[in-house]
Short mmCIF file of C-alpha atoms in Angstrom, two decimals:
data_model
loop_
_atom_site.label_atom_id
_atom_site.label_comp_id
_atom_site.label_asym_id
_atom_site.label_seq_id
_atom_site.Cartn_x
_atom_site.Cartn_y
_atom_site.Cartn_z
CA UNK A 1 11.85 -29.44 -11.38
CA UNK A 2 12.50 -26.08 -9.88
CA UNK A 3 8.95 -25.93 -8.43
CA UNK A 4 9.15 -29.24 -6.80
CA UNK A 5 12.38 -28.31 -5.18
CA UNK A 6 10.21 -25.47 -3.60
CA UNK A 7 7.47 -27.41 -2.84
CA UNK A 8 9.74 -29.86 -1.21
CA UNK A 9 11.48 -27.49 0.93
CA UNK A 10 8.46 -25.83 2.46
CA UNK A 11 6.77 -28.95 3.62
CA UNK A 12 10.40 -29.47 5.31
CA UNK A 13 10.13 -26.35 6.74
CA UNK A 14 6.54 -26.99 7.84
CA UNK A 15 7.63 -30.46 9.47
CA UNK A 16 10.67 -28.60 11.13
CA UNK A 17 7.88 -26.33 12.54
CA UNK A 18 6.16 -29.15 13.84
CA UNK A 19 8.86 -30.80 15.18
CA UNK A 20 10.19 -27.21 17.33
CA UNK A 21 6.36 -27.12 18.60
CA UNK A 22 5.98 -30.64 19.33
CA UNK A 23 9.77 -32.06 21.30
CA UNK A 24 10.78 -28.53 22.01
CA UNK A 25 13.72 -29.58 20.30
CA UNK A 26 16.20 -28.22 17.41
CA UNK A 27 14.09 -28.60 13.86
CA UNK A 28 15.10 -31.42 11.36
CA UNK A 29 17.41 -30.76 8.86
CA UNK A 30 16.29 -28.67 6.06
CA UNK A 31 17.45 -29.77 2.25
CA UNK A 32 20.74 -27.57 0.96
CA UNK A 33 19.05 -25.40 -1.94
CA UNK A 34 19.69 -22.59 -3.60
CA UNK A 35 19.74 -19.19 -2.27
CA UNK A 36 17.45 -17.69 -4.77
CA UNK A 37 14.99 -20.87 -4.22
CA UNK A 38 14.75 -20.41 -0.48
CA UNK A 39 14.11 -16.97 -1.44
CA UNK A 40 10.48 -18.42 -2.77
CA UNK A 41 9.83 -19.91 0.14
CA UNK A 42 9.98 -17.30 2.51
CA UNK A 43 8.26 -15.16 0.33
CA UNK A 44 4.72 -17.48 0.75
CA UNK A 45 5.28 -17.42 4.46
CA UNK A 46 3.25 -14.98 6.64
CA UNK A 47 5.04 -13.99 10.11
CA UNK A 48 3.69 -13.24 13.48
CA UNK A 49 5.60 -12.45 16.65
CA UNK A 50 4.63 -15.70 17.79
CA UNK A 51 6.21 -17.63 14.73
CA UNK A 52 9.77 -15.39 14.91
CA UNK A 53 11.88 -17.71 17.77
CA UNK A 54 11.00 -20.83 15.70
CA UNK A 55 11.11 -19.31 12.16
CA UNK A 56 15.12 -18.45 13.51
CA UNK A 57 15.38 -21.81 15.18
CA UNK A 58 14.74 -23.50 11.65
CA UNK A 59 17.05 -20.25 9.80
CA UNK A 60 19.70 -21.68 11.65
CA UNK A 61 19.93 -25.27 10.45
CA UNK A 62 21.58 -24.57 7.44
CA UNK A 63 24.82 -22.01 7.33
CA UNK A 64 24.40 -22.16 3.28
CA UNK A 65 21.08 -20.13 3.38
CA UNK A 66 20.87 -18.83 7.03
CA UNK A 67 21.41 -14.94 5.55
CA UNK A 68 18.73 -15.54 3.35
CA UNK A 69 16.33 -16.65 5.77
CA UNK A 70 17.35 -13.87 8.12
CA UNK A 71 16.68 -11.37 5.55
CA UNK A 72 12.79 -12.66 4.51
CA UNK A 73 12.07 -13.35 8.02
CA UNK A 74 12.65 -10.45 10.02
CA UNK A 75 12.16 -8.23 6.74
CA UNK A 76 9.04 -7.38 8.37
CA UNK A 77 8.88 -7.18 11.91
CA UNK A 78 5.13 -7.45 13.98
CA UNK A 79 4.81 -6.67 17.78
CA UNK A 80 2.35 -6.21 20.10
CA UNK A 81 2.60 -4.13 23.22
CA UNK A 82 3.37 -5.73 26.39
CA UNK A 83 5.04 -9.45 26.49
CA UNK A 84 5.59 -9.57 22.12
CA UNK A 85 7.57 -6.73 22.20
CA UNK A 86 9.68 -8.02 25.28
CA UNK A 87 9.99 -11.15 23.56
CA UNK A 88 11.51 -9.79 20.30
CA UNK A 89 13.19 -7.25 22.16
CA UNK A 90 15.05 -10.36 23.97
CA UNK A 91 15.47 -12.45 21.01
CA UNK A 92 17.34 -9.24 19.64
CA UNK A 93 20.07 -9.28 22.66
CA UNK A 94 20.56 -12.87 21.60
CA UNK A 95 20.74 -12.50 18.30
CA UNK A 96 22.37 -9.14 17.30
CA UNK A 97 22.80 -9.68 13.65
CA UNK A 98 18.76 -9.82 13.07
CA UNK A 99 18.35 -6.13 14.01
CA UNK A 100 20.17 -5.27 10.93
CA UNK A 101 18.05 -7.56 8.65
CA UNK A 102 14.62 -5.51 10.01
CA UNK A 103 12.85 -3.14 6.92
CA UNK A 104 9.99 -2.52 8.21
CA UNK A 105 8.70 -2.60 11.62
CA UNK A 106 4.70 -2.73 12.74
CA UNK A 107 3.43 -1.59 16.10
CA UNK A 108 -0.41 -3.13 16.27
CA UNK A 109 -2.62 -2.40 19.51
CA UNK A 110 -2.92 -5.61 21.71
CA UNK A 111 -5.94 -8.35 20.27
CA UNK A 112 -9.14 -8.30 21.50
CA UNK A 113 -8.76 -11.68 22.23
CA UNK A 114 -5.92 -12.24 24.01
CA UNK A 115 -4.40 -11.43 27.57
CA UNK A 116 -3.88 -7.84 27.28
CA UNK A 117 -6.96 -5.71 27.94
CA UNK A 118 -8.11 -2.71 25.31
CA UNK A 119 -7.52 0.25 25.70
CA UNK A 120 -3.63 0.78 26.61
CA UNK A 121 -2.46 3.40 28.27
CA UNK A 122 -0.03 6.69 26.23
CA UNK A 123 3.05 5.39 28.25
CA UNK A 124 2.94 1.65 26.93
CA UNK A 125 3.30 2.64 23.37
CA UNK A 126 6.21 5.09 24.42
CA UNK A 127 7.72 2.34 26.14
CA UNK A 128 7.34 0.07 23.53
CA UNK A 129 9.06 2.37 20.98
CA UNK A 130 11.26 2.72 23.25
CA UNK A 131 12.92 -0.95 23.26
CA UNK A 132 13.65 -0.41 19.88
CA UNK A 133 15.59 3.02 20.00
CA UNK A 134 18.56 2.89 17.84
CA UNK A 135 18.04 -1.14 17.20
CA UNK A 136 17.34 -1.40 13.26
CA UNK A 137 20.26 0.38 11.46
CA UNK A 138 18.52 -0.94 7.80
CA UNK A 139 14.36 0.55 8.93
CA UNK A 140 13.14 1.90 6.24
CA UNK A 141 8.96 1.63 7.01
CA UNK A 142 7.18 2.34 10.31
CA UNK A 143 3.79 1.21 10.85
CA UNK A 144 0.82 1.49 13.24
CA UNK A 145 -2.04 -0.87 13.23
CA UNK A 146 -5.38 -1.41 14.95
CA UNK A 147 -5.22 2.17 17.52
CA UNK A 148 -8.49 3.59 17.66
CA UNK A 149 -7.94 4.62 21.14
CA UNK A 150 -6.17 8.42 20.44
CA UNK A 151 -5.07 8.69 24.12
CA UNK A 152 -2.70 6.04 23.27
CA UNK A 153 -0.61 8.42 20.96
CA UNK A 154 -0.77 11.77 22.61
CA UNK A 155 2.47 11.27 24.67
CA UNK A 156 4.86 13.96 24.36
CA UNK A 157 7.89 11.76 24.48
CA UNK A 158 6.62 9.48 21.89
CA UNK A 159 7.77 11.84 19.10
CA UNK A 160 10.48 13.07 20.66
CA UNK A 161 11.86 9.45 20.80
CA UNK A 162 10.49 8.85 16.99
CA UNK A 163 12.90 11.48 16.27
CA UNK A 164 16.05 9.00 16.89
CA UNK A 165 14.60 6.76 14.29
CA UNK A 166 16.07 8.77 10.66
CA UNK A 167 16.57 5.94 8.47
CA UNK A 168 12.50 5.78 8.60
CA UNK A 169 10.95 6.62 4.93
CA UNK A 170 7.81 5.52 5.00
CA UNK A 171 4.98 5.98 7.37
CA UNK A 172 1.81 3.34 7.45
CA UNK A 173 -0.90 3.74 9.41
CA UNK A 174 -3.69 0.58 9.66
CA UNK A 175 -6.68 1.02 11.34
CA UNK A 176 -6.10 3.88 13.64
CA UNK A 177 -7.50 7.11 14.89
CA UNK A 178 -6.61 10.62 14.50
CA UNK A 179 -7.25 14.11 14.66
CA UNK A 180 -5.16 15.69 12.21
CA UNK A 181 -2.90 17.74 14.68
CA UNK A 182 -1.82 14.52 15.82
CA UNK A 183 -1.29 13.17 12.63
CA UNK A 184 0.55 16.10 11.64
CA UNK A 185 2.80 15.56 14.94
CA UNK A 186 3.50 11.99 14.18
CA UNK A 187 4.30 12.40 10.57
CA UNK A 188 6.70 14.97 11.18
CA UNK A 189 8.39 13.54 14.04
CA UNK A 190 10.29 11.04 11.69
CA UNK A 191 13.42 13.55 10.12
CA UNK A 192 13.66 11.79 6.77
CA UNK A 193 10.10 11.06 6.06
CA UNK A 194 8.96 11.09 2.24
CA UNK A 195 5.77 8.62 2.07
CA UNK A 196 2.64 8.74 3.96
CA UNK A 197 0.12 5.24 3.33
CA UNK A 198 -3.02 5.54 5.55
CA UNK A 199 -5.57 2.93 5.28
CA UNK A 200 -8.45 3.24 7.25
CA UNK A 201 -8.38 6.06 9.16
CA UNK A 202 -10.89 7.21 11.82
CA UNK A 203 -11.64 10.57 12.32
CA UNK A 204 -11.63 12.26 15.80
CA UNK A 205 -13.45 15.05 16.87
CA UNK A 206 -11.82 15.91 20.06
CA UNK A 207 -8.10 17.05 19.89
CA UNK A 208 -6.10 14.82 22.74
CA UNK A 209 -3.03 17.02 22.03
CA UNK A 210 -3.36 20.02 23.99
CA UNK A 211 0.32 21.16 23.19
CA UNK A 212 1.27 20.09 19.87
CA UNK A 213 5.04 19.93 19.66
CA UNK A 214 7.25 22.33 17.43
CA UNK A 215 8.01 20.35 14.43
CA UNK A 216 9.34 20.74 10.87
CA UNK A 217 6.75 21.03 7.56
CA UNK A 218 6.64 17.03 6.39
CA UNK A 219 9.09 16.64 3.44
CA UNK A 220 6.78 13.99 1.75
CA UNK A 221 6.73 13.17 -2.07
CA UNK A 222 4.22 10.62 -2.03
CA UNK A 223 0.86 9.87 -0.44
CA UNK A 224 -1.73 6.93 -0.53
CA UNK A 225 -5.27 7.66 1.23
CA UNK A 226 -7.68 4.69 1.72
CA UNK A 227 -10.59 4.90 3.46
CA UNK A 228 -10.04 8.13 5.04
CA UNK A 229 -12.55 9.85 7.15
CA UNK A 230 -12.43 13.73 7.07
CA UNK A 231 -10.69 14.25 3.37
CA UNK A 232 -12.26 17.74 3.83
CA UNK A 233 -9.84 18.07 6.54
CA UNK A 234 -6.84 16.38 5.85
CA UNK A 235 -6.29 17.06 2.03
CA UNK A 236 -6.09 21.17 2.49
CA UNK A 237 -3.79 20.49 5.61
CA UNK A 238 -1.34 18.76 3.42
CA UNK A 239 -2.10 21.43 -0.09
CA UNK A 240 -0.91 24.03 2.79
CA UNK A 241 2.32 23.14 3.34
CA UNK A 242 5.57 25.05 2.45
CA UNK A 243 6.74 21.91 1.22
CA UNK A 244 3.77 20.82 -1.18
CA UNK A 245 6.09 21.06 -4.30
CA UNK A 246 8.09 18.29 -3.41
CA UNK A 247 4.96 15.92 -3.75
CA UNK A 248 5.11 14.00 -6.72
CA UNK A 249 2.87 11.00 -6.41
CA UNK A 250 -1.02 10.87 -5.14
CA UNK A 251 -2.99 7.54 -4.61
CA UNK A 252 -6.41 8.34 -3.41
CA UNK A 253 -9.69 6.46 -2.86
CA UNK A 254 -12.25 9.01 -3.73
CA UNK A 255 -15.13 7.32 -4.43
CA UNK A 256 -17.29 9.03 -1.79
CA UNK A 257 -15.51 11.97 -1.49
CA UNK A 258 -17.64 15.36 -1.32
CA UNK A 259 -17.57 17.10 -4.74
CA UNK A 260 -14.98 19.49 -4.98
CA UNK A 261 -12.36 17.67 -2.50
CA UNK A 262 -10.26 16.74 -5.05
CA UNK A 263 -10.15 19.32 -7.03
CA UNK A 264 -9.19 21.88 -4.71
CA UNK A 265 -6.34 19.16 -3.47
CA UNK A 266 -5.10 19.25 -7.31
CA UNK A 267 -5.01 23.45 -7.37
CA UNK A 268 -2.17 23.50 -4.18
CA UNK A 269 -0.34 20.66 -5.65
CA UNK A 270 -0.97 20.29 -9.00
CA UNK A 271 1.48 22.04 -10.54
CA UNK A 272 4.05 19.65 -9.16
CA UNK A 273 2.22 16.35 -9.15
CA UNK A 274 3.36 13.54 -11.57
CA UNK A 275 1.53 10.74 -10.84
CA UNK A 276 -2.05 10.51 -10.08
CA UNK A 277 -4.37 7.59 -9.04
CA UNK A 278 -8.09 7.98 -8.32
CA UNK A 279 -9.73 5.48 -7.44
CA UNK A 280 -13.34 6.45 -8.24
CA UNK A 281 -15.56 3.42 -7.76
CA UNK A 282 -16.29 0.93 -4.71
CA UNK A 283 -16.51 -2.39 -4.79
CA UNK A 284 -15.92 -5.63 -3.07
CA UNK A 285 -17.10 -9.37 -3.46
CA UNK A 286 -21.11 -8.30 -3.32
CA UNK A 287 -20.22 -6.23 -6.53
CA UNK A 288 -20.58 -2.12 -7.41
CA UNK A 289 -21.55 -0.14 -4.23
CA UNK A 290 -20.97 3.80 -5.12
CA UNK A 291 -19.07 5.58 -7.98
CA UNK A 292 -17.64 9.15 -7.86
CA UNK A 293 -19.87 10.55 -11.27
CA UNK A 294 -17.25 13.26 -12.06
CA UNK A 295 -13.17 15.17 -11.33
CA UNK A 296 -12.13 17.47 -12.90
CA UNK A 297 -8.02 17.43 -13.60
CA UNK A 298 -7.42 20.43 -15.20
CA UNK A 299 -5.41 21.74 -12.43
CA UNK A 300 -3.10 18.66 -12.74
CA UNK A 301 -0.68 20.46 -15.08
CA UNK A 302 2.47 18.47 -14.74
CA UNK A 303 0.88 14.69 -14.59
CA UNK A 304 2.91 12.42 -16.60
CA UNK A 305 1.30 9.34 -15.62
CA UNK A 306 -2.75 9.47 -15.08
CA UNK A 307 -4.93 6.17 -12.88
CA UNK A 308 -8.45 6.22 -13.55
CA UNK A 309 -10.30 3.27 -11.04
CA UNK A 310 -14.01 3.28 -12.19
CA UNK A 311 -17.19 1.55 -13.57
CA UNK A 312 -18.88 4.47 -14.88
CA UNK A 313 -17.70 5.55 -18.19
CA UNK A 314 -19.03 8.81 -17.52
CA UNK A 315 -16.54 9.19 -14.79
CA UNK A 316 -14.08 8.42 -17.25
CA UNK A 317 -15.20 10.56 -20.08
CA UNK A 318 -15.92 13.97 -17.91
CA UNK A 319 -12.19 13.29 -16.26
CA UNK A 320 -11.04 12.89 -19.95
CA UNK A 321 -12.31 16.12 -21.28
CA UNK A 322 -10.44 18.24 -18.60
CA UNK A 323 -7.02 16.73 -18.70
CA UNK A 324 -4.71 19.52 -19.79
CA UNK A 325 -0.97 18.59 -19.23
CA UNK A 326 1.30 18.41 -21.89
CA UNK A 327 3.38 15.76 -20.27
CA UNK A 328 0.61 12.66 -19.92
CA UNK A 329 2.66 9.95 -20.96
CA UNK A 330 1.06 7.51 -19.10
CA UNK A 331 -2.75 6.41 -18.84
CA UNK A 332 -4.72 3.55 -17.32
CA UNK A 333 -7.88 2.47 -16.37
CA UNK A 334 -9.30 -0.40 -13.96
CA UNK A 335 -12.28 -1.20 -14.37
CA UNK A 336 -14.48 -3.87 -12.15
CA UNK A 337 -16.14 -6.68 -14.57
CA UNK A 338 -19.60 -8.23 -13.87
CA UNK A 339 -21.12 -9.35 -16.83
CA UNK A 340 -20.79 -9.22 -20.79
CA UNK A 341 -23.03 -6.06 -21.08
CA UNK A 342 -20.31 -4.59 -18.56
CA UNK A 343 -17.71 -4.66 -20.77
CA UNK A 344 -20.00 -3.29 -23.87
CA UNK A 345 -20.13 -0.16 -22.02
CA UNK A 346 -16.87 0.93 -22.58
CA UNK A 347 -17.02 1.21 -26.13
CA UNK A 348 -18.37 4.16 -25.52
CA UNK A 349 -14.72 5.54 -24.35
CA UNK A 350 -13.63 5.13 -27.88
CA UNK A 351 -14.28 8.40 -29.86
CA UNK A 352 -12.94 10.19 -26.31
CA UNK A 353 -9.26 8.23 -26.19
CA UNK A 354 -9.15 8.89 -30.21
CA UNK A 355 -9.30 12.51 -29.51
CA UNK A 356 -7.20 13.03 -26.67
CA UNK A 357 -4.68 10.89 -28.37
CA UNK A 358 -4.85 13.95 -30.90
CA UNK A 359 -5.07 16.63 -28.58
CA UNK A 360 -2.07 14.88 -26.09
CA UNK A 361 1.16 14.51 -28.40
CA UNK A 362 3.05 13.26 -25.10
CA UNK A 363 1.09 9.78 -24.65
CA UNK A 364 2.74 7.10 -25.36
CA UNK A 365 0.63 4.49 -24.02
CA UNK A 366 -3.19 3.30 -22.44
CA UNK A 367 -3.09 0.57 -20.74
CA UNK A 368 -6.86 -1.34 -19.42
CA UNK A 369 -6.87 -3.23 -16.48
CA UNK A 370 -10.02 -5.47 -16.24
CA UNK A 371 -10.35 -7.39 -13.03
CA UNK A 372 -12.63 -9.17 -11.71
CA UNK A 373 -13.71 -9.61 -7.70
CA UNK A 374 -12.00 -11.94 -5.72
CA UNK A 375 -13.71 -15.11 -5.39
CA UNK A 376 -15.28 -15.25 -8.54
CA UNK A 377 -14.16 -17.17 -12.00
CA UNK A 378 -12.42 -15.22 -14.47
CA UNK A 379 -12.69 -14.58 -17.81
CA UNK A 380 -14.48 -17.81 -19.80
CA UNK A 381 -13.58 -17.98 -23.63
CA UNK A 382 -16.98 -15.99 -25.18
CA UNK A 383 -16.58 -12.66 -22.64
CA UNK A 384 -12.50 -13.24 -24.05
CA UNK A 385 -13.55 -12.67 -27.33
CA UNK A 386 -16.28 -9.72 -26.90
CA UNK A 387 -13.18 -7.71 -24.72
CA UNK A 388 -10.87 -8.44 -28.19
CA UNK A 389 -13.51 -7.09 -30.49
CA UNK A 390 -14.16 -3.88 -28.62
CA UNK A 391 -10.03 -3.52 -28.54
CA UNK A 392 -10.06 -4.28 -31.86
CA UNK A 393 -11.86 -1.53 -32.85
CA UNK A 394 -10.12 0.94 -31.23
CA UNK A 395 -6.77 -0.25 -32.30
CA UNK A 396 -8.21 0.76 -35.74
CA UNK A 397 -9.26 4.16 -35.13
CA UNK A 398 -6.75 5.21 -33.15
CA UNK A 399 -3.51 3.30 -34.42
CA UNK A 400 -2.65 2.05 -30.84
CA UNK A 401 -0.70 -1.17 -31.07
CA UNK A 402 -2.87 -3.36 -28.14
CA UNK A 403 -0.16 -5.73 -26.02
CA UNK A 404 -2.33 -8.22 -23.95
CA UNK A 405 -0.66 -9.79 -20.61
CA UNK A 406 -3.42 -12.34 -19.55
CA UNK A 407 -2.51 -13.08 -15.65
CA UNK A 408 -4.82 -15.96 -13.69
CA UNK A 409 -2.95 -15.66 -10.62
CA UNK A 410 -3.96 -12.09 -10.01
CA UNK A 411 -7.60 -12.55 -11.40
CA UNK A 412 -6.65 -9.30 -13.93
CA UNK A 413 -6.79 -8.89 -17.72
CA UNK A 414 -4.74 -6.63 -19.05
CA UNK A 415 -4.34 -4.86 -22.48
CA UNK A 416 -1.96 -2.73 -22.74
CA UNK A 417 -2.05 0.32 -26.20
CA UNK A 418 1.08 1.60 -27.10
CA UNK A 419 2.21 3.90 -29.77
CA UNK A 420 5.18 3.27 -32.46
#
């Protein structure tokens, strides 16, 4: 019943859509449901600046879930230099109260394929920070998308201005390029920075900032590197810091990382680190493209919870042998599935979990996450039963207790090992 209502109210809201597009006119009236319900809806619907006057138009219909809607749909705000950021800008003087529903706000360079030319200028993403100074009182996540044009960010003012913004926590950067000085400039413009998620980052060779400003160390305690050009250069910079001992959490994609990167990251900060994800395999929808062969964590003395990503149970064996913190509570593997003979592999990992079970009194739990690439089937009933056997086995030797959480929606298998 509760999934029909749902279903129910999103076609309404796609007919009210329709309806704004079409007559230019206020959007038909939406059914009366539940807050929590509306909450489902919004959270299937993807926003672009183009969508936000009409996704209000059709928030307003209804006084009984208006706050709700205002929350989901300006959650996360998208602009564009130029006319998008006028726009919401505008629709901001109208409507004061959706400032203070804004979380997160995303700056993305202008598309290829619309009116505004590539590359913009330093000033236009000044002034478009700048129509937002002191708007959002609840921004909590800053993010820059789709900048591969450095000259855009090596304004001066820009982080002076950035400055104003201190409810900011988290810094995202999508698609962009950076030298590292201006990296460093940007992070540490926000005051009350603590998490730093870069995905896809472009190295550049030439330094744009001829006068870095006089900032503050970065206060971070968490970091997430995807596809990052340059680890050579950026991992030290941050294992430098004064501050390095307030970083607790690493997510890193080191798959085709230079041996030794990581391991001289983990000897600045790994006597402070708690959590740890490697991600040490690459894949995508064509199947296994590279795999890191070997870390060593020795140096990660204070890990409590350890995040191996890999297809080669060698990788997983050699990390395995050189984990020496007392505190591991907490370990995991995802692995990418292929075939039956895949999975077979792992057996192998046996005999090495058995013993570090022995040699780790603090871990509590091991939890395998098997998924598969997106677009293919999942799991049919005889690979279902192979995967059980091989847990099977090690729930014997080892005296794990294996909890299984199958999940379709999110193509993964999991089985989780805990101890009494």
């Amino acid at each position: 019943m509760t999934t029909d209502l749902v279903v129910d109210a999103f076609e309404a809201l796609v007919q009210s859509f329709a309806e704004l597009q079409i007559t230019e006119q206020a959007p038909v009236t939406l059914p009366r449901l539940p807050p929590e319900l509306w909450e489902i809806v919004f959270e299937f619907i993807a926003v672009s600046d183009e969508d936000q006057v009409d996704l209000h138009a059709c928030s307003a219909v209804s006084r009984s879930w208006n706050d709700f809607a205002r929350r989901h749909i300006f959650r996360l705000v998208l602009v564009r230099f130029g006319q998008s950021a006028r726009t919401l800008r505008d629709l901001i003087d109208t409507k004061p109260q959706i400032a203070s529903a804004v979380e997160e706000l995303a700056i993305c360079a202008p598309d290829p394929e619309g009116e505004t030319p590539l590359p913009v200028s330093g000033p236009e993403v000044h002034n478009t920070v700048k129509l937002f100074l002191n708007t959002f009182p609840r921004l909590k996540t800053m993010m820059m998308m789709g900048m591969y044009d450095q000259g855009q960010f090596a304004c001066p003012e820009l982080f002076r201005d950035l400055g104003t913004f201190t409810t900011v926590e988290r810094f995202e950067i999508l698609g962009c390029k950076f030298s590292v000085s201006l990296l460093h400039a940007y992070i540490c413009s926000f005051p009350n920075i603590h998490s730093l998620s870069v995905n896809t980052l472009a190295a550049c060779e030439e330094d744009l900032l001829k006068h870095p400003p006089s900032l503050p160390v970065p206060k971070l305690k968490r970091i997430r590197l995807r596809t990052v050009e340059a680890p050579e250069e950026l991992l030290p910079w941050i294992a430098s810091w004064d501050t390095k001992h307030l970083l607790q959490s690493a997510n890193l994609d080191a798959y085709d990382w230079e041996e030794g990167i990581v391991e001289d990251f983990l000897k600045g900060v790994g006597d402070t680190l708690v959590d740890l994800d490697l991600k040490l395999v690459n894949t995508g929808v064509s199947g296994l493209r590279s795999d890191c062969t070997y870390v060593h964590l020795s140096y990660a003395t204070s890990i409590q919870s350890l995040t191996l990503r890999t297809a080669l149970c060698s990788s997983i064996t050699g990390a395995l042998n050189t984990i020496s913190s007392s505190h591991l509570k907490s370990l995991r593997f995802t692995f990418p599935a292929y075939s039956v003979e895949h999975y077979k592999r792992y057996e192998v990992l046996f005999d090495e979990l058995v013993e570090l079970k022995e040699r780790i009194k603090s871990l509590k739990e091991i939890r395998f996450i098997i998924k598969r690439p997106r677009g293919t089937t999942f799991l049919d009933e005889p690979e279902e039963q192979i995967i059980r056997r091989l847990f099977e086995k090690l729930e014997k030797k080892s005296g794990y207790t294996i909890k299984t959480v199958h999940t379709l929606e999110v193509e993964r298998w999991w089985l989780s090992m805990q101890t009494l």
